[in-house]
mmCIF file of C-alpha atoms and ligand atoms in Angstrom:
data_model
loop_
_atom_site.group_PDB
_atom_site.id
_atom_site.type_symbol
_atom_site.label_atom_id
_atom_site.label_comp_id
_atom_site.label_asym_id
_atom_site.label_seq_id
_atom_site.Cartn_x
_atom_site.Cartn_y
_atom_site.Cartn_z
ATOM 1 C CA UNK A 9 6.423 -9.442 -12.828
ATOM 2 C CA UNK A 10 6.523 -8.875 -9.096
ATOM 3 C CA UNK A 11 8.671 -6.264 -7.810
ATOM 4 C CA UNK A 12 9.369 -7.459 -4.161
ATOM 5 C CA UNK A 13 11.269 -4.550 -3.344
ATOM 6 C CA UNK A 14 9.382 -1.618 -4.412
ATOM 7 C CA UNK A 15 5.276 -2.993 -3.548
ATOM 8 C CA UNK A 16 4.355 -3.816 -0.175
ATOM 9 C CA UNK A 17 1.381 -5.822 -1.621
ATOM 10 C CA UNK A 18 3.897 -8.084 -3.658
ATOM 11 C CA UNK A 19 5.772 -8.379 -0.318
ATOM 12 C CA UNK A 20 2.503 -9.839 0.752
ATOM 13 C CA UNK A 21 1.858 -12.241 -1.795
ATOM 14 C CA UNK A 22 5.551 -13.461 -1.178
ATOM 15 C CA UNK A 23 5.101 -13.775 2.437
ATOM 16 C CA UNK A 24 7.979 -11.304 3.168
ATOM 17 C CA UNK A 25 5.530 -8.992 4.472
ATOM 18 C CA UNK A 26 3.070 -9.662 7.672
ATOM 19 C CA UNK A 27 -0.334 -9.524 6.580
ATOM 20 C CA UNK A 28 -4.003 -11.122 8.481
ATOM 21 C CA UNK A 29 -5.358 -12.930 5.142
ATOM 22 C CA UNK A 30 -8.731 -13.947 5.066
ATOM 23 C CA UNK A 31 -8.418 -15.774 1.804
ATOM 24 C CA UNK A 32 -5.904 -16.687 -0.675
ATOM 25 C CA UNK A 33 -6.065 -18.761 -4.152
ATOM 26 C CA UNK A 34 -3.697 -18.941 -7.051
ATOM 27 C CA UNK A 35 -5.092 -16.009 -8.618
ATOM 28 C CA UNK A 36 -5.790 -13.438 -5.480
ATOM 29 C CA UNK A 37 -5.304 -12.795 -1.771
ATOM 30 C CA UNK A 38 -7.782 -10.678 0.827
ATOM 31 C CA UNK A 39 -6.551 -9.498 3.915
ATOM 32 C CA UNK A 40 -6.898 -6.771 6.670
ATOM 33 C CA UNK A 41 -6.475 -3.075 6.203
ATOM 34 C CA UNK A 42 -3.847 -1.879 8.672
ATOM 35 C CA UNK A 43 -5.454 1.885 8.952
ATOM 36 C CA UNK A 44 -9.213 1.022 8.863
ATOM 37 C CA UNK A 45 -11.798 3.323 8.543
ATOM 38 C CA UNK A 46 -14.059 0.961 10.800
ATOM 39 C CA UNK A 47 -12.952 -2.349 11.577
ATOM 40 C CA UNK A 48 -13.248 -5.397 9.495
ATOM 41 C CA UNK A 49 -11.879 -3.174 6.601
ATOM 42 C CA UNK A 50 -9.810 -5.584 4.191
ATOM 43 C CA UNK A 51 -9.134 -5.460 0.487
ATOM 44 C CA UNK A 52 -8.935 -7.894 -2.550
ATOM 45 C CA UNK A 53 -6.200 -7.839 -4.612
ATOM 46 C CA UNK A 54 -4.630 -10.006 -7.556
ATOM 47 C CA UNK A 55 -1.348 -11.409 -6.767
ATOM 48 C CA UNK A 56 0.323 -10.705 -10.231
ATOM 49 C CA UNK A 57 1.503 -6.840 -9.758
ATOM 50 C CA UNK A 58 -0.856 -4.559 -11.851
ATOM 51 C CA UNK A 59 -0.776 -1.170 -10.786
ATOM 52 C CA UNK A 60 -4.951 -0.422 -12.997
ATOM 53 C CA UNK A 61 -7.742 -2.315 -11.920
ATOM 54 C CA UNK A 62 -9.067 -1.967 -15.236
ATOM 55 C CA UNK A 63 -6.029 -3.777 -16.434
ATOM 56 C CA UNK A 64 -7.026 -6.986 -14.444
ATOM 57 C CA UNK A 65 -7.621 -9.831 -16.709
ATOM 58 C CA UNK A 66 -11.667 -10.477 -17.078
ATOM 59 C CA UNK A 67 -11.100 -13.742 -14.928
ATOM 60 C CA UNK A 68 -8.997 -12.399 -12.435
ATOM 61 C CA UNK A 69 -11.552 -9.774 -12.056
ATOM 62 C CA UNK A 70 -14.665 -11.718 -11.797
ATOM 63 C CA UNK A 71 -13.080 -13.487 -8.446
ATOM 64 C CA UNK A 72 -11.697 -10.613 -7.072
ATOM 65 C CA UNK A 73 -15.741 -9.610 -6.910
ATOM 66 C CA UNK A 74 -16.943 -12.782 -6.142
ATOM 67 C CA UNK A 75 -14.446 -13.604 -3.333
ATOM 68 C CA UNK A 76 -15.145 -9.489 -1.909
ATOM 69 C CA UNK A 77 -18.872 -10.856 -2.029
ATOM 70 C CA UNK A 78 -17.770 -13.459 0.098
ATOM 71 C CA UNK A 79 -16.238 -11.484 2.626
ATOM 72 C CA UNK A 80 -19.069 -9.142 2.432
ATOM 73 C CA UNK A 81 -21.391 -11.406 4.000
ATOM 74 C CA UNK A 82 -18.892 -12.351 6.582
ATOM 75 C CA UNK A 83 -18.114 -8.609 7.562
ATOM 76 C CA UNK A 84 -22.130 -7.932 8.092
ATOM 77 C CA UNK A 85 -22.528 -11.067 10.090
ATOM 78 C CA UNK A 86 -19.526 -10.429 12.028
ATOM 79 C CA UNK A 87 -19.422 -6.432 12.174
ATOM 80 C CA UNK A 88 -22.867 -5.908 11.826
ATOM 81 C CA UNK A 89 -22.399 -2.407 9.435
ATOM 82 C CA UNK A 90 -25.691 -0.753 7.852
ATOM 83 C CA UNK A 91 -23.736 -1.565 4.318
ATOM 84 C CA UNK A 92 -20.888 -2.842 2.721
ATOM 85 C CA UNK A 93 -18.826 -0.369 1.010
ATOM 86 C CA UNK A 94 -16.621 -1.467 -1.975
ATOM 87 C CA UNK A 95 -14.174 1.540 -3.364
ATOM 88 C CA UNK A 96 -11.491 0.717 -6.026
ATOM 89 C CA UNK A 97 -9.666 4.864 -5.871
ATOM 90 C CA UNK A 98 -6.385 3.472 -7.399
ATOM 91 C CA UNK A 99 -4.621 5.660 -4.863
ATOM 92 C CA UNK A 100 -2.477 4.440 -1.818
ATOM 93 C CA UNK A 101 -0.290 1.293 -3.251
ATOM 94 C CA UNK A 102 0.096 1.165 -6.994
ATOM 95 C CA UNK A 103 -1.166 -2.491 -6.929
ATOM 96 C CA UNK A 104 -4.587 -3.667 -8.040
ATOM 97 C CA UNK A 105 -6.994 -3.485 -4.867
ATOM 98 C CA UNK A 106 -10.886 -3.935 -3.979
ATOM 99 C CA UNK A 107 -11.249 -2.285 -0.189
ATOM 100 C CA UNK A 108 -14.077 -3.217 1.417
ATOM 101 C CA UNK A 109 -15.678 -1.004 3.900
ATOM 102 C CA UNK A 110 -17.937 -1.787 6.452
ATOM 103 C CA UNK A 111 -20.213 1.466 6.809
ATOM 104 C CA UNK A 112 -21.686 2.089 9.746
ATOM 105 C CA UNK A 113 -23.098 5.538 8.778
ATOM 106 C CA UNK A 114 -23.180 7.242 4.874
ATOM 107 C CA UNK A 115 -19.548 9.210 5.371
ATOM 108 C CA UNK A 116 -18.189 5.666 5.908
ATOM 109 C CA UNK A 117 -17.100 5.612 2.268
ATOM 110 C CA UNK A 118 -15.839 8.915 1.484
ATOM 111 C CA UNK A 119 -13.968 8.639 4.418
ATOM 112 C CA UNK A 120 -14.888 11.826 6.349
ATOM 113 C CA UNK A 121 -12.980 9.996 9.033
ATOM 114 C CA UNK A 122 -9.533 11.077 7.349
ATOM 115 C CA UNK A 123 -10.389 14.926 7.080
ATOM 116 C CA UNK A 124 -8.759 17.609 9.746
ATOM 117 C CA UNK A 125 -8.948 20.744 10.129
ATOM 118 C CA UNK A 126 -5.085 22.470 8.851
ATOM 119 C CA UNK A 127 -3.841 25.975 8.066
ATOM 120 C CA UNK A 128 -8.272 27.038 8.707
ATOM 121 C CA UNK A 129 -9.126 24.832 5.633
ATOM 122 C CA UNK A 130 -9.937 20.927 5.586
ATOM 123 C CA UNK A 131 -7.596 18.611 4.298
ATOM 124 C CA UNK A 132 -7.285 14.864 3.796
ATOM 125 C CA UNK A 133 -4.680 11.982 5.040
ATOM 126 C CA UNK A 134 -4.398 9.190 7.068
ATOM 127 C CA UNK A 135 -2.391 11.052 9.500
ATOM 128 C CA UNK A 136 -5.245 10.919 12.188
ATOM 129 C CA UNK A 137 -5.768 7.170 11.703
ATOM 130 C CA UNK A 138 -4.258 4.961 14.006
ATOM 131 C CA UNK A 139 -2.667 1.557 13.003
ATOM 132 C CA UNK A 140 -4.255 -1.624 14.216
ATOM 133 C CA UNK A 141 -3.087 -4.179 16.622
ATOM 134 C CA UNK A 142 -1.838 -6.864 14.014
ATOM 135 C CA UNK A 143 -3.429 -9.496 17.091
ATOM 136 C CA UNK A 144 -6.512 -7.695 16.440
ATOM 137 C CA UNK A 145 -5.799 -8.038 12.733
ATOM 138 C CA UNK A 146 -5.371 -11.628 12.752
ATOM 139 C CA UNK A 147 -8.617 -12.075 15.136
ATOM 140 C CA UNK A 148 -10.105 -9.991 12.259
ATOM 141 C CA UNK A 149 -9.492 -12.310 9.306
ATOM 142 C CA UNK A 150 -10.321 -15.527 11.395
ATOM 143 C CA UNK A 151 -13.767 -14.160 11.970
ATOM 144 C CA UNK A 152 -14.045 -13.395 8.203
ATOM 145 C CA UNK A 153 -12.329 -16.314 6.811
ATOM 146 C CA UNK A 154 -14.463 -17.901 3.886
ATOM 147 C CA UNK A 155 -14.577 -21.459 2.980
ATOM 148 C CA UNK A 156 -12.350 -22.304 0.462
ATOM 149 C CA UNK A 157 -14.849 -24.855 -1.194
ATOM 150 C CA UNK A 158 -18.000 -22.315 -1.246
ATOM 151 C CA UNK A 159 -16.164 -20.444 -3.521
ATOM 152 C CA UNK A 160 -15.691 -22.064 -7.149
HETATM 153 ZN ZN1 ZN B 23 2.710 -5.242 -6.415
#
């Protein structure tokens, strides 16, 4: 059951919650990161709440991955990134979700981009990432938007 007041990702699937989507079925929605690593980041996620991707139903799970392969090709056409990082850490919002990362060099995906220096050792957070523009959001998931019919 969703849980509109505690998960900001069931806020999205609701539509109380702004979000640029890219792609949306009955099962799933993929939209923009708002703190990307690089931009074009998005992520995959069912719409039922489950907090484990492992506990994603096997169909669920095949189109979250075949819908993040989707956008995949969009981000390198668009973005033009050496690769095309997918992470599932669990960490962050205790709902299901795929990021995808488009990598423009190897530290893309281990996200050297959120270490800083603190107290003379290195640390991790977000705290040196800057939010996006949701207008530069929305431009975002236009370019990436996938055909609904390619996908079956
Ligand atoms: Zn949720």
């Amino acid at each position: 059951m969703n849980d509109l007041s505690n998960c900001v990702f069931c806020r999205i699937v609701a539509g109380s919650e702004p979000a640029s989507v890219i792609f949306e079925d009955d099962r799933l929605i993929a939209f923009m990161g708002i703190r990307p690593i690089r931009p074009g980041e998005c992520m995959v996620i069912p719409k039922r709440h489950i907090d484990h991707f492992t506990d994603i139903d096997d169909e669920t799970s095949q189109r979250i991955i075949l819908v993040a392969q989707h956008i995949g090709r969009r981000i390198r056409e668009v973005f033009k990134p050496q690769r095309v990082g997918m992470i599932v850490h669990g960490y962050g919002v205790p709902h299901a979700h795929l990021i995808l990362v488009p990598q423009h060099d190897p530290y893309d995906i281990t996200s050297a981009r959120l270490a800083y220096l603190e107290n003379g050792g290195i640390s991790f957070g977000m705290k040196n990432l800057p939010f996006t523009d949701r207008v530069i959001l929305d431009k975002h998931a236009q370019l990436l938007r996938i055909d609904n019919g390619s996908i079956r």
